[in-house]
Structure formats: C-alpha cells, structure tokens
Amino acid sequence: MQYFLDLALKTAQGYILTDAEQKTLLELPYQETYRLFPGAELLRRNFCADKIKICAITNAKSGRCSEDCAFCAQSAHHNTSISRYPLKAPGQMSLEGRNMASQGVTRFSLVTSGKGLEAEEVQQVCQVIRELASQGISPCASLGVLHKEQLQDLKDAGLNRYHHNLETAPGFFPSICTTHDYSQRTDTVRLARNTGLSVCSGAVFGLGESDVHVLELALVLKELAVDAVPVNFLVPIPGTPLENNDQLTPLRCLKIICILRYMLPRQEIIICGGRLENLGELHPLVFMAGASGLMTGNYLTRQGRGVAEDMQMITDLGLEPA
Ligand code: SF4
C-alpha cells in the first residue's frame, strides 16, 4: 500500500512513473486493486479537489453510421435494434439541455453518430450551442471527424469542449475497427486542441484489450494533453460482433480507473456508460479509484439513471457535485 501511496505523492509533485513502476502497477493482481486507492484518491484530491463534475448527453443523431466499430450499436454494419433518426431539431436539443441544467447539470453534450456532419448540420448544432451558452450551460459536442473551419465555427458559437474518443489503444484498434485508422482519431483530437477547444477523449474498456493496452492508451492521451478522459465499460449489445464479450469484473473496472489516474493525474476522469452494469455494488468506489466526474442520465442507446440518484450518491460519499 505504502509503495503506491509514495508513487502518488511523488506524482502529485510532477514525477512521471518509470517503466518499471508502470509495470508494477499493471502487474498488481485485481484482488489487490484496493492497494491503489489511497494514492489514486490523493491524486484526485490534489488536482480535482472533492468536486465531482457532472455531465449529460443527448444522442442528437442516431444510427446508420458508415463505420464498423465492433462494440457500437449505431454502426450500419451490425444488426441491432436501436432507434435510428436524423439530427434532432435544434429546439429539441436545446430543450433537453435546459432540462438537464434545471437538475443541476452544467455540462451538456450533443453527440451524433457517423464519421462526421454535413455543413448544414454543423450550423444547426452551432445554433443550439449559442442558445445553451447564452443560458450559462457549458456546451460540448461529439460530432466525429470535422474540418478546422467547422471546429472554428463551433468554437465561435460558444463551444467549450470537443469530445472525440480514441476508443482503445493504438495496438488494439485494428481488432475493433477496420473502416478508419487510429491516426484519424488522434488527428481530430489534435485539430480540436489546435482550434483552442478543451478536449475530452477516452475509450471503451472491456473490448478484449489487455491492461498493457490500457497503459498504452493512457500514454497516448498524455501525449495528446487531453483535458478530460471519459471511461466507458462495455455493455455487450446483441447484434454487434462483441455481443458475447464478458471480460470485465468490478475489480478490473476499478483497476482501469486507477491506472488512468496514476498515469493522468491532472486530467478529469469521467465515468460514463456501463458503470452501473459492470461495477454493480462497487459502483461508488469509482471515486476512491480516482474518478473525478460522472456522466449522468441516459447514454447513447441505453438508459442510465436519474440525475437526482447520482447527485445523492456523490453527497452521501462526502463529495460535492460541481
Ligand atoms: S463508435 Fe462512432 S464511428 Fe464507430 S460505429 Fe459507432 S457511431 Fe460510428
């Protein structure tokens, strides 16, 4: 226990773990994940205080995606039973954002399926962003691969943060997606950052990746200097190639969060889809493992739980929703 706490104390002062220390972290048996908690919590407190960031999303455009990401219910390559629809009307998206804000959620993201958006769709999203920003809501967007001019338009409209997941580690990505390269993902993250946007980029875990892949991903995110890391845990979707994947346990989920916190001490680590299904009774321990944020409400194609329940859990833990 003391070994990892000492590592965290040094990390809080700017120290970067050596290869040997990273290896020790990875090789810790899942049953001993709790040994990482004091250091992970120390780092969270040091860089994020006891404030837990809460965000919510809307699935603004659903399904019919040309890409073949193996975990995704929205890919046109898979036979899933989700509802599919074009971009929601701006008034509908704004209403959903205001509804979340009225429940205390300050960050609201518009998420669309597909590789990118048409010019006209980007302008509709800009309209929503202007309205949300004017009401004091921090708008985010996750719209796939965009051009620099489109990102600039979004920023000018008041976009605060762009989200673009890397999905997994570079070494595992070809097993998950064959229709585009990893470099397209990292290029989009860089472009958003170079446009002056805050960047949120993370992954889905439980796709079949190893803990070495988790570390590899963390190193890429560090190099990209992302601001926030959304952490999703796979809930296998019938009709996708990963429908029978069942590789996560609550302790593995917690260890993944710990690895990310030790490797990315300053970043927001936001626990998103699959948290309830995969962590079960251990779900509140995500904060001891270093998480500093939660996505609340519904997810893209599945129901989540109510904002009030998440807020209650956070305050019951002695933390504060930010
Ligand atoms: S993860 Fe995104 S790019 Fe991949 S299939 Fe789903 S919607 Fe398309």
Short mmCIF file of C-alpha atoms and ligand atoms in Angstrom, two decimals:
data_model
loop_
_atom_site.label_atom_id
_atom_site.label_comp_id
_atom_site.label_asym_id
_atom_site.label_seq_id
_atom_site.Cartn_x
_atom_site.Cartn_y
_atom_site.Cartn_z
CA MET A 1 0.00 0.00 0.00
CA GLN A 2 2.76 2.43 1.04
CA TYR A 3 4.64 1.80 -2.22
CA PHE A 4 1.77 3.09 -4.35
CA LEU A 5 1.00 5.95 -1.98
CA ASP A 6 4.63 7.07 -2.22
CA LEU A 7 4.39 6.91 -6.01
CA ALA A 8 1.26 9.06 -5.90
CA LEU A 9 2.88 11.59 -3.56
CA LYS A 10 5.77 11.96 -5.99
CA THR A 11 3.38 12.08 -8.96
CA ALA A 12 1.48 14.92 -7.32
CA GLN A 13 4.78 16.85 -7.41
CA GLY A 14 5.20 16.28 -11.14
CA TYR A 15 7.06 12.97 -11.10
CA ILE A 16 6.42 10.63 -14.04
CA LEU A 17 6.39 6.90 -13.34
CA THR A 18 9.31 4.92 -14.73
CA ASP A 19 8.74 1.91 -16.99
CA ALA A 20 9.48 -0.38 -14.03
CA GLU A 21 6.94 1.44 -11.82
CA GLN A 22 4.32 1.30 -14.59
CA LYS A 23 4.97 -2.45 -14.85
CA THR A 24 4.47 -2.89 -11.10
CA LEU A 25 1.18 -1.02 -11.37
CA LEU A 26 0.00 -3.23 -14.22
CA GLU A 27 1.06 -6.47 -12.55
CA LEU A 28 -0.86 -5.85 -9.34
CA PRO A 29 -3.49 -8.62 -9.11
CA TYR A 30 -7.07 -7.41 -9.48
CA GLN A 31 -7.85 -8.74 -5.99
CA GLU A 32 -5.36 -6.21 -4.62
CA THR A 33 -6.71 -3.20 -6.51
CA TYR A 34 -7.67 -1.62 -3.18
CA ARG A 35 -3.91 -1.04 -2.59
CA LEU A 36 -4.06 1.60 -5.32
CA PHE A 37 -6.94 3.53 -3.76
CA PRO A 38 -5.11 5.81 -1.28
CA GLY A 39 -2.74 7.06 -3.97
CA ALA A 40 -5.49 7.41 -6.57
CA GLU A 41 -7.65 9.35 -4.16
CA LEU A 42 -4.74 11.54 -3.14
CA LEU A 43 -4.15 12.44 -6.80
CA ARG A 44 -7.83 13.13 -7.42
CA ARG A 45 -8.00 15.38 -4.37
CA ASN A 46 -4.77 17.11 -5.25
CA PHE A 47 -5.81 18.04 -8.77
CA CYS A 48 -9.63 17.96 -8.70
CA ALA A 49 -10.43 18.60 -5.02
CA ASP A 50 -13.63 16.94 -3.83
CA LYS A 51 -15.66 18.41 -6.65
CA ILE A 52 -17.22 15.84 -8.95
CA LYS A 53 -18.00 17.11 -12.43
CA ILE A 54 -21.36 16.03 -13.77
CA CYS A 55 -22.19 15.99 -17.45
CA ALA A 56 -25.01 14.68 -19.60
CA ILE A 57 -25.51 13.98 -23.28
CA THR A 58 -28.18 13.70 -25.90
CA ASN A 59 -27.97 11.27 -28.78
CA ALA A 60 -28.60 14.01 -31.31
CA LYS A 61 -28.41 11.81 -34.40
CA SER A 62 -28.71 8.07 -34.09
CA GLY A 63 -27.58 5.05 -36.08
CA ARG A 64 -26.73 4.41 -39.75
CA CYS A 65 -23.02 5.02 -39.17
CA SER A 66 -20.74 4.03 -42.05
CA GLU A 67 -18.01 2.85 -39.65
CA ASP A 68 -17.72 -0.66 -38.23
CA CYS A 69 -16.62 -0.20 -34.60
CA ALA A 70 -17.22 -3.66 -33.18
CA PHE A 71 -18.82 -2.53 -29.91
CA CYS A 72 -21.18 0.05 -31.34
CA ALA A 73 -24.94 -0.32 -31.62
CA GLN A 74 -25.06 2.55 -34.11
CA SER A 75 -22.92 1.02 -36.85
CA ALA A 76 -24.77 0.22 -40.08
CA HIS A 77 -22.55 -2.88 -40.30
CA HIS A 78 -24.30 -4.50 -37.33
CA ASN A 79 -27.83 -5.74 -36.90
CA THR A 80 -29.01 -4.03 -33.73
CA SER A 81 -32.44 -2.91 -32.63
CA ILE A 82 -31.84 0.74 -31.76
CA SER A 83 -33.96 3.63 -32.94
CA ARG A 84 -32.39 5.47 -35.87
CA TYR A 85 -33.11 9.10 -36.66
CA PRO A 86 -31.55 12.14 -38.37
CA LEU A 87 -30.27 15.19 -36.50
CA LYS A 88 -32.81 16.31 -33.93
CA ALA A 89 -34.39 19.72 -34.35
CA PRO A 90 -32.39 22.50 -32.64
CA GLY A 91 -35.35 23.34 -30.39
CA GLN A 92 -35.48 19.73 -29.15
CA MET A 93 -31.75 19.64 -28.38
CA SER A 94 -31.89 22.97 -26.54
CA LEU A 95 -34.86 21.80 -24.51
CA GLU A 96 -33.01 18.67 -23.41
CA GLY A 97 -30.01 20.79 -22.39
CA ARG A 98 -32.17 23.18 -20.38
CA ASN A 99 -33.90 20.24 -18.73
CA MET A 100 -30.57 18.82 -17.59
CA ALA A 101 -29.42 22.26 -16.41
CA SER A 102 -32.57 22.60 -14.30
CA GLN A 103 -31.46 19.45 -12.45
CA GLY A 104 -28.00 20.84 -11.69
CA VAL A 105 -26.04 19.50 -14.68
CA THR A 106 -23.79 22.22 -16.03
CA ARG A 107 -22.10 20.46 -18.95
CA PHE A 108 -24.27 19.16 -21.78
CA SER A 109 -23.02 17.45 -24.91
CA LEU A 110 -24.58 16.98 -28.33
CA VAL A 111 -23.44 13.61 -29.70
CA THR A 112 -24.04 12.45 -33.26
CA SER A 113 -23.44 9.10 -34.92
CA GLY A 114 -21.45 8.85 -38.12
CA LYS A 115 -17.99 9.76 -39.26
CA GLY A 116 -18.76 13.49 -39.42
CA LEU A 117 -21.54 16.01 -40.17
CA GLU A 118 -22.70 17.89 -43.25
CA ALA A 119 -22.11 21.65 -43.31
CA GLU A 120 -25.79 22.39 -42.73
CA GLU A 121 -25.91 20.05 -39.73
CA VAL A 122 -22.91 21.78 -38.17
CA GLN A 123 -24.72 25.11 -38.50
CA GLN A 124 -27.78 23.65 -36.73
CA VAL A 125 -25.54 22.44 -33.91
CA CYS A 126 -23.97 25.92 -33.75
CA GLN A 127 -27.45 27.34 -33.25
CA VAL A 128 -28.02 25.05 -30.25
CA ILE A 129 -24.61 25.82 -28.82
CA ARG A 130 -25.28 29.55 -28.99
CA GLU A 131 -28.53 29.08 -27.13
CA LEU A 132 -27.10 26.78 -24.45
CA ALA A 133 -24.09 29.04 -23.89
CA SER A 134 -26.35 32.09 -23.54
CA GLN A 135 -28.11 30.30 -20.69
CA GLY A 136 -24.93 29.55 -18.78
CA ILE A 137 -24.76 25.88 -19.79
CA SER A 138 -21.32 24.66 -20.78
CA PRO A 139 -21.82 23.11 -24.23
CA CYS A 140 -19.82 20.14 -25.52
CA ALA A 141 -20.09 18.36 -28.83
CA SER A 142 -19.08 14.98 -30.20
CA LEU A 143 -19.63 15.16 -33.94
CA GLY A 144 -16.97 12.88 -35.37
CA VAL A 145 -14.26 13.98 -37.77
CA LEU A 146 -14.65 17.69 -38.63
CA HIS A 147 -12.66 20.21 -40.66
CA LYS A 148 -10.79 23.03 -38.95
CA GLU A 149 -13.31 25.58 -40.24
CA GLN A 150 -16.21 23.59 -38.77
CA LEU A 151 -14.47 23.36 -35.41
CA GLN A 152 -13.78 27.09 -35.55
CA ASP A 153 -17.47 27.79 -36.29
CA LEU A 154 -18.44 25.70 -33.27
CA LYS A 155 -15.94 27.50 -31.08
CA ASP A 156 -17.18 30.88 -32.29
CA ALA A 157 -20.72 29.79 -31.43
CA GLY A 158 -19.61 29.19 -27.84
CA LEU A 159 -18.49 25.55 -27.84
CA ASN A 160 -16.42 24.89 -24.77
CA ARG A 161 -15.20 21.34 -25.29
CA TYR A 162 -14.93 18.88 -28.16
CA HIS A 163 -15.25 15.18 -27.49
CA HIS A 164 -13.66 12.54 -29.67
CA ASN A 165 -12.87 9.14 -28.21
CA LEU A 166 -9.84 7.11 -29.25
CA GLU A 167 -11.96 4.00 -28.42
CA THR A 168 -8.96 1.87 -27.36
CA ALA A 169 -5.16 1.62 -27.54
CA PRO A 170 -3.45 2.00 -30.92
CA GLY A 171 -2.15 -1.57 -30.75
CA PHE A 172 -5.66 -2.98 -30.32
CA PHE A 173 -7.62 -0.61 -32.56
CA PRO A 174 -7.34 -2.75 -35.75
CA SER A 175 -9.20 -5.54 -33.91
CA ILE A 176 -12.07 -3.13 -33.23
CA CYS A 177 -12.40 -1.02 -36.36
CA THR A 178 -11.38 -1.59 -39.97
CA THR A 179 -13.05 1.35 -41.72
CA HIS A 180 -10.72 4.09 -40.49
CA ASP A 181 -7.28 4.46 -38.96
CA TYR A 182 -6.30 5.36 -35.44
CA SER A 183 -4.43 8.35 -36.83
CA GLN A 184 -7.75 9.88 -37.95
CA ARG A 185 -8.85 9.82 -34.32
CA THR A 186 -5.67 11.32 -32.92
CA ASP A 187 -5.58 13.91 -35.74
CA THR A 188 -9.11 15.03 -34.84
CA VAL A 189 -8.15 15.40 -31.19
CA ARG A 190 -5.11 17.49 -32.17
CA LEU A 191 -7.17 19.63 -34.52
CA ALA A 192 -9.73 20.37 -31.80
CA ARG A 193 -6.95 21.28 -29.40
CA ASN A 194 -5.24 23.48 -32.01
CA THR A 195 -8.57 25.26 -32.55
CA GLY A 196 -8.38 26.27 -28.91
CA LEU A 197 -11.07 23.94 -27.63
CA SER A 198 -10.87 21.95 -24.44
CA VAL A 199 -10.67 18.29 -25.44
CA CYS A 200 -12.35 15.24 -23.96
CA SER A 201 -11.10 11.90 -25.26
CA GLY A 202 -11.23 8.44 -23.80
CA ALA A 203 -12.22 4.91 -24.58
CA VAL A 204 -14.45 1.92 -24.13
CA PHE A 205 -12.95 -0.80 -21.95
CA GLY A 206 -13.78 -4.50 -21.99
CA LEU A 207 -13.36 -4.87 -25.75
CA GLY A 208 -10.75 -7.58 -25.31
CA GLU A 209 -7.84 -5.25 -24.61
CA SER A 210 -5.19 -6.14 -22.03
CA ASP A 211 -4.02 -3.95 -19.15
CA VAL A 212 -0.90 -3.25 -21.23
CA HIS A 213 -3.27 -1.73 -23.80
CA VAL A 214 -4.84 0.38 -21.04
CA LEU A 215 -1.38 1.75 -20.23
CA GLU A 216 -0.64 2.28 -23.94
CA LEU A 217 -3.85 4.27 -24.30
CA ALA A 218 -3.02 6.37 -21.23
CA LEU A 219 0.36 7.25 -22.73
CA VAL A 220 -1.30 8.40 -25.98
CA LEU A 221 -3.82 10.52 -24.04
CA LYS A 222 -0.96 12.03 -22.06
CA GLU A 223 0.91 12.90 -25.22
CA LEU A 224 -2.24 14.47 -26.68
CA ALA A 225 -2.64 16.52 -23.48
CA VAL A 226 -6.39 15.96 -23.34
CA ASP A 227 -8.32 17.74 -20.59
CA ALA A 228 -10.80 15.01 -19.77
CA VAL A 229 -10.95 11.25 -20.19
CA PRO A 230 -14.36 9.60 -20.48
CA VAL A 231 -14.28 5.98 -19.34
CA ASN A 232 -16.90 3.62 -20.75
CA PHE A 233 -17.25 -0.02 -19.81
CA LEU A 234 -18.64 -2.32 -22.46
CA VAL A 235 -22.21 -3.46 -22.15
CA PRO A 236 -22.35 -6.05 -24.94
CA ILE A 237 -25.06 -5.18 -27.46
CA PRO A 238 -26.89 -8.03 -29.21
CA GLY A 239 -26.21 -7.89 -32.94
CA THR A 240 -22.66 -6.50 -32.60
CA PRO A 241 -19.50 -8.61 -33.00
CA LEU A 242 -18.84 -8.16 -29.27
CA GLU A 243 -22.28 -9.30 -28.17
CA ASN A 244 -20.76 -12.17 -26.16
CA ASN A 245 -17.81 -10.27 -24.69
CA ASP A 246 -17.79 -10.63 -20.96
CA GLN A 247 -14.33 -9.66 -19.80
CA LEU A 248 -14.92 -7.09 -17.13
CA THR A 249 -15.26 -7.59 -13.40
CA PRO A 250 -15.90 -4.80 -10.89
CA LEU A 251 -12.29 -5.03 -9.69
CA ARG A 252 -10.90 -4.86 -13.22
CA CYS A 253 -13.02 -1.75 -13.88
CA LEU A 254 -11.66 -0.14 -10.71
CA LYS A 255 -8.09 -1.06 -11.60
CA ILE A 256 -8.51 0.52 -15.05
CA ILE A 257 -9.64 3.76 -13.39
CA CYS A 258 -6.65 3.60 -11.00
CA ILE A 259 -4.18 3.05 -13.86
CA LEU A 260 -5.62 6.07 -15.65
CA ARG A 261 -5.45 8.24 -12.51
CA TYR A 262 -1.81 7.32 -11.78
CA MET A 263 -0.86 7.93 -15.41
CA LEU A 264 -3.02 11.03 -15.96
CA PRO A 265 -3.02 12.68 -12.54
CA ARG A 266 -4.25 16.10 -13.70
CA GLN A 267 -6.99 15.07 -16.10
CA GLU A 268 -10.69 14.85 -15.37
CA ILE A 269 -11.59 11.16 -15.38
CA ILE A 270 -15.29 10.84 -16.10
CA ILE A 271 -17.07 7.54 -15.65
CA CYS A 272 -19.71 7.09 -18.31
CA GLY A 273 -21.58 4.24 -19.97
CA GLY A 274 -21.62 0.77 -18.45
CA ARG A 275 -20.72 1.91 -14.93
CA LEU A 276 -23.80 0.52 -13.25
CA GLU A 277 -23.89 -2.72 -15.25
CA ASN A 278 -20.20 -3.55 -14.76
CA LEU A 279 -19.44 -2.22 -11.29
CA GLY A 280 -22.64 -3.25 -9.56
CA GLU A 281 -22.38 -2.88 -5.78
CA LEU A 282 -18.86 -1.47 -6.10
CA HIS A 283 -20.03 1.44 -8.23
CA PRO A 284 -19.49 4.21 -5.58
CA LEU A 285 -15.83 3.14 -5.28
CA VAL A 286 -15.02 4.77 -8.64
CA PHE A 287 -14.13 7.95 -6.74
CA MET A 288 -11.71 6.11 -4.45
CA ALA A 289 -10.14 4.74 -7.63
CA GLY A 290 -9.56 8.30 -8.83
CA ALA A 291 -12.63 9.26 -10.87
CA SER A 292 -13.47 12.95 -10.76
CA GLY A 293 -16.60 13.03 -12.88
CA LEU A 294 -19.76 11.17 -13.83
CA MET A 295 -21.94 11.16 -16.87
CA THR A 296 -25.50 11.12 -15.66
CA GLY A 297 -28.85 10.49 -17.31
CA ASN A 298 -29.29 8.34 -20.40
CA TYR A 299 -26.48 7.15 -22.62
CA LEU A 300 -26.47 7.00 -26.41
CA THR A 301 -28.60 3.92 -26.92
CA ARG A 302 -29.28 2.77 -23.37
CA GLN A 303 -30.95 4.18 -20.32
CA GLY A 304 -28.83 5.42 -17.46
CA ARG A 305 -30.14 6.51 -14.11
CA GLY A 306 -31.63 9.73 -12.85
CA VAL A 307 -29.59 12.82 -12.06
CA ALA A 308 -31.01 13.01 -8.51
CA GLU A 309 -29.75 9.49 -7.69
CA ASP A 310 -26.24 10.31 -8.88
CA MET A 311 -26.21 13.62 -7.00
CA GLN A 312 -27.35 11.82 -3.85
CA MET A 313 -24.60 9.20 -4.14
CA ILE A 314 -21.97 11.93 -4.52
CA THR A 315 -23.13 13.89 -1.49
CA ASP A 316 -23.54 10.69 0.57
CA LEU A 317 -19.87 10.00 -0.14
CA GLY A 318 -18.91 13.40 1.29
CA LEU A 319 -18.10 14.75 -2.16
CA GLU A 320 -19.61 17.72 -3.91
CA PRO A 321 -21.27 17.82 -7.33
CA ALA A 322 -19.52 20.55 -9.29
S1 SF4 B 1 -18.35 4.45 -32.42
FE1 SF4 B 1 -18.86 6.28 -33.67
S2 SF4 B 1 -17.71 5.96 -35.58
FE2 SF4 B 1 -17.79 3.96 -34.57
S3 SF4 B 1 -19.63 2.94 -35.40
FE3 SF4 B 1 -20.28 3.99 -33.54
S4 SF4 B 1 -21.05 5.98 -34.21
FE4 SF4 B 1 -19.81 5.13 -35.89
#
